[in-house]
């Protein structure tokens, strides 16, 4: 059974720092990996999706990498801003379906 | 704005009550999902509907009863819930739900925060 882990559960940093968020998974047979953002009182917003054949994806200040062999993904946030404060979730699709397996998330606080 | 709305946003109910959660998507999608997000646990998939047909039931207790009258609306009927059912219930939609999948982005609603007393 696929398990997705995100450590640490929470992170507090000053504004301007470059950040690396970690996600690990136990079964490397994945179709894709997504990073989501969840703001308080709101649903999830998809940030980046990496197909299993890809190594990374970039969107603005965000860069996500995928290493299937080691069962790891990282989300890099450049020059963090207070508006980046949210919970970030990693999710995996596998088994040839659209079913997502989520990590517990990491709560990020960027202090001005 | 994600195009997926959920009502109510907050709900408090007793264990003997019957209530319903509503989800509506304005994206023209054909697949809709219910997820449960409990404190300190990963988001869990509950049900999937594809073209109004239920395709996934993730061993959800029968006190949760989904209904999908059309591709734009999804309900979750609740009855005789337990305090451990208190959670954030999220609805999502995607273009389709397919077994050849992994290509579809799911769009989430803001959720209904449920408290069972």
Coordinates of C-alpha atoms in Angstrom, one line a residue:
Chain A
X1 CA 0.0 0.0 0.0
X2 CA 1.3 3.4 -1.0
X3 CA 2.2 5.7 1.8
X4 CA 3.1 9.4 1.3
X5 CA 5.1 11.2 4.0
X6 CA 5.8 14.8 4.5
X7 CA 8.4 15.9 7.1
X8 CA 8.4 18.3 8.9
X9 CA 4.7 18.8 9.7
X10 CA 5.3 22.5 10.1
X11 CA 7.9 25.1 9.2
X12 CA 8.2 28.8 10.1
X13 CA 10.7 31.0 8.3
X14 CA 11.5 34.6 7.8
X15 CA 10.5 36.3 4.5
X16 CA 13.0 36.0 1.6
X17 CA 14.3 32.5 2.4
X18 CA 14.6 29.9 -0.3
X19 CA 12.7 26.8 0.9
X20 CA 12.7 23.1 0.2
X21 CA 9.6 21.0 1.1
X22 CA 10.0 17.3 1.1
X23 CA 7.7 14.4 0.1
X24 CA 8.6 10.7 0.2
X25 CA 6.6 7.7 -1.1
X26 CA 7.0 4.0 -0.5
X27 CA 6.0 2.6 -4.0
X28 CA 7.9 4.0 -6.9
X29 CA 5.3 2.7 -9.4
X30 CA 3.5 6.0 -9.8
X31 CA 1.8 7.8 -12.7
X32 CA 2.4 11.3 -11.5
X33 CA 2.9 13.4 -8.4
X34 CA 1.2 16.6 -7.6
X35 CA 1.8 19.4 -5.2
X36 CA -1.2 21.2 -3.8
X37 CA -1.7 24.3 -1.6
X38 CA -4.4 24.6 0.9
X39 CA -5.3 27.9 2.5
X40 CA -7.4 28.1 5.7
X41 CA -11.1 27.8 5.0
X42 CA -10.4 27.0 1.4
X43 CA -10.0 23.9 -0.8
X44 CA -6.9 22.6 -2.5
X45 CA -5.2 24.3 -5.4
X46 CA -3.0 22.3 -7.7
X47 CA 0.4 24.0 -8.0
X48 CA 2.5 21.6 -10.1
X49 CA 2.0 18.1 -11.6
X50 CA 5.0 16.0 -12.6
X51 CA 4.5 13.0 -14.8
X52 CA 6.4 9.8 -13.9
X53 CA 8.6 10.3 -17.0
X54 CA 9.6 13.8 -16.0
X55 CA 12.2 15.0 -13.6
X56 CA 10.9 18.4 -12.7
X57 CA 8.3 21.1 -13.4
X58 CA 8.5 24.9 -12.8
X59 CA 6.0 27.6 -12.3
X60 CA 7.1 31.0 -11.3
X61 CA 9.0 30.8 -8.0
X62 CA 8.1 27.2 -7.6
X63 CA 10.1 24.2 -8.8
X64 CA 9.2 20.6 -8.2
X65 CA 11.5 17.7 -8.7
X66 CA 10.8 14.0 -8.8
X67 CA 13.2 11.1 -8.2
X68 CA 11.1 7.9 -8.6
X69 CA 14.0 5.5 -7.8
X70 CA 14.5 7.0 -4.4
X71 CA 10.9 7.7 -3.8
X72 CA 11.3 11.4 -3.2
X73 CA 10.0 14.7 -4.5
X74 CA 10.9 18.2 -3.4
X75 CA 9.1 21.5 -3.8
X76 CA 11.5 24.4 -4.0
X77 CA 10.1 27.9 -3.2
X78 CA 12.4 30.8 -4.1
X79 CA 12.4 34.0 -2.2
X80 CA 9.5 33.1 0.1
X81 CA 6.8 35.7 0.8
X82 CA 4.2 36.0 3.6
X83 CA 1.6 35.1 0.9
X84 CA 3.2 31.7 0.6
X85 CA 1.9 30.8 4.1
X86 CA -0.4 27.8 3.7
X87 CA -0.4 24.1 4.0
X88 CA 1.3 22.2 1.2
X89 CA 0.3 18.7 0.3
X90 CA 1.9 16.1 -1.9
X91 CA -0.2 13.6 -3.7
X92 CA 0.5 10.6 -5.8
X93 CA -1.5 9.0 -8.6
X94 CA -0.9 5.3 -9.3
X95 CA -2.5 2.1 -10.5
X96 CA -3.7 3.6 -13.7
X97 CA -6.4 5.7 -12.2
X98 CA -7.2 9.2 -11.0
X99 CA -7.2 8.2 -7.4
X100 CA -4.9 10.5 -5.3
X101 CA -3.0 9.3 -2.3
X102 CA -2.1 12.3 -0.1
X103 CA 0.5 13.1 2.5
X104 CA -0.6 14.7 5.7
X105 CA 0.8 18.1 4.5
X106 CA 3.2 20.6 5.8
X107 CA 2.1 23.9 7.3
X108 CA 4.3 26.7 6.1
X109 CA 4.4 30.1 7.9
X110 CA 6.5 32.9 6.3
X111 CA 7.0 35.8 8.7
X112 CA 7.3 39.4 7.4
Chain B
X1 CA -12.3 30.9 -7.5
X2 CA -12.1 27.2 -8.3
X3 CA -15.5 26.7 -9.9
X4 CA -16.5 24.2 -7.3
X5 CA -18.8 25.3 -4.6
X6 CA -19.9 23.5 -1.4
X7 CA -22.7 24.2 1.0
X8 CA -23.0 24.6 3.9
X9 CA -19.5 25.7 4.8
X10 CA -20.0 24.8 8.4
X11 CA -22.3 22.3 10.0
X12 CA -22.9 21.1 13.6
X13 CA -25.1 18.1 14.1
X14 CA -26.1 15.7 16.7
X15 CA -25.6 12.0 16.3
X16 CA -29.3 11.4 15.6
X17 CA -29.7 14.1 13.0
X18 CA -29.9 13.7 9.3
X19 CA -28.2 16.3 7.1
X20 CA -26.9 16.6 3.6
X21 CA -23.8 18.2 2.1
X22 CA -24.0 19.7 -1.4
X23 CA -21.4 20.2 -4.0
X24 CA -21.8 21.9 -7.4
X25 CA -19.2 22.3 -10.1
X26 CA -19.4 24.9 -12.9
X27 CA -16.5 23.5 -15.0
X28 CA -18.3 21.1 -17.3
X29 CA -16.6 18.1 -15.7
X30 CA -17.9 14.6 -15.7
X31 CA -16.2 13.2 -12.6
X32 CA -16.8 14.2 -9.0
X33 CA -15.2 13.1 -5.7
X34 CA -15.8 13.2 -2.0
X35 CA -12.8 13.4 0.3
X36 CA -12.5 13.4 4.1
X37 CA -9.8 15.5 5.8
X38 CA -9.4 14.7 9.5
X39 CA -7.0 16.4 11.9
X40 CA -3.6 14.8 11.7
X41 CA -4.6 12.3 9.0
X42 CA -4.0 12.4 5.3
X43 CA -6.8 13.4 3.0
X44 CA -8.9 10.3 2.3
X45 CA -10.9 9.5 -0.8
X46 CA -14.4 8.4 0.0
X47 CA -16.4 8.2 -3.3
X48 CA -16.0 8.8 -7.0
X49 CA -18.7 9.3 -9.5
X50 CA -17.9 9.2 -13.2
X51 CA -20.7 10.3 -15.6
X52 CA -23.2 10.0 -12.7
X53 CA -22.2 6.5 -11.9
X54 CA -20.4 5.5 -8.7
X55 CA -17.1 4.0 -9.6
X56 CA -15.3 4.1 -6.3
X57 CA -16.4 3.5 -2.7
X58 CA -13.4 3.4 -0.4
X59 CA -15.0 1.2 2.3
X60 CA -17.0 4.1 3.6
X61 CA -19.5 3.3 6.4
X62 CA -23.2 3.2 5.3
X63 CA -24.0 6.2 7.5
X64 CA -22.5 8.2 4.6
X65 CA -24.7 8.0 1.5
X66 CA -23.7 9.8 -1.7
X67 CA -26.0 10.9 -4.5
X68 CA -25.1 12.2 -7.9
X69 CA -28.2 13.3 -9.8
X70 CA -26.3 14.8 -12.7
X71 CA -22.7 15.6 -13.6
X72 CA -22.8 19.0 -12.0
X73 CA -24.2 18.1 -8.6
X74 CA -23.0 15.8 -5.8
X75 CA -24.6 15.2 -2.4
X76 CA -23.4 13.5 0.7
X77 CA -26.3 12.4 2.9
X78 CA -25.4 12.0 6.6
X79 CA -27.3 10.1 9.3
X80 CA -26.5 8.7 12.7
X81 CA -22.9 10.0 12.6
X82 CA -20.3 9.5 15.2
X83 CA -18.1 12.2 16.8
X84 CA -15.1 10.7 15.0
X85 CA -16.8 11.7 11.7
X86 CA -16.1 15.3 12.6
X87 CA -13.8 16.5 9.8
X88 CA -13.5 18.8 6.7
X89 CA -15.4 17.2 3.8
X90 CA -14.0 18.2 0.4
X91 CA -15.6 17.9 -3.0
X92 CA -13.6 17.8 -6.1
X93 CA -14.2 17.4 -9.9
X94 CA -12.2 16.5 -12.9
X95 CA -12.9 16.1 -16.6
X96 CA -13.2 12.3 -16.3
X97 CA -12.1 9.5 -14.0
X98 CA -10.3 6.9 -16.0
X99 CA -8.3 3.8 -15.4
X100 CA -5.7 4.8 -17.9
X101 CA -5.4 7.9 -15.8
X102 CA -3.0 10.2 -14.0
X103 CA -3.6 12.9 -16.5
X104 CA -6.5 14.8 -15.0
X105 CA -6.2 17.7 -12.6
X106 CA -8.8 17.7 -9.8
X107 CA -10.4 21.0 -8.8
X108 CA -11.4 21.2 -5.2
X109 CA -14.2 23.1 -3.4
X110 CA -13.6 25.0 -0.1
X111 CA -15.0 22.2 2.0
X112 CA -17.7 21.7 4.6
X113 CA -16.4 21.8 8.2
X114 CA -18.5 19.2 10.1
X115 CA -18.8 18.8 13.8
X116 CA -20.7 15.9 15.3
X117 CA -21.7 16.3 18.9

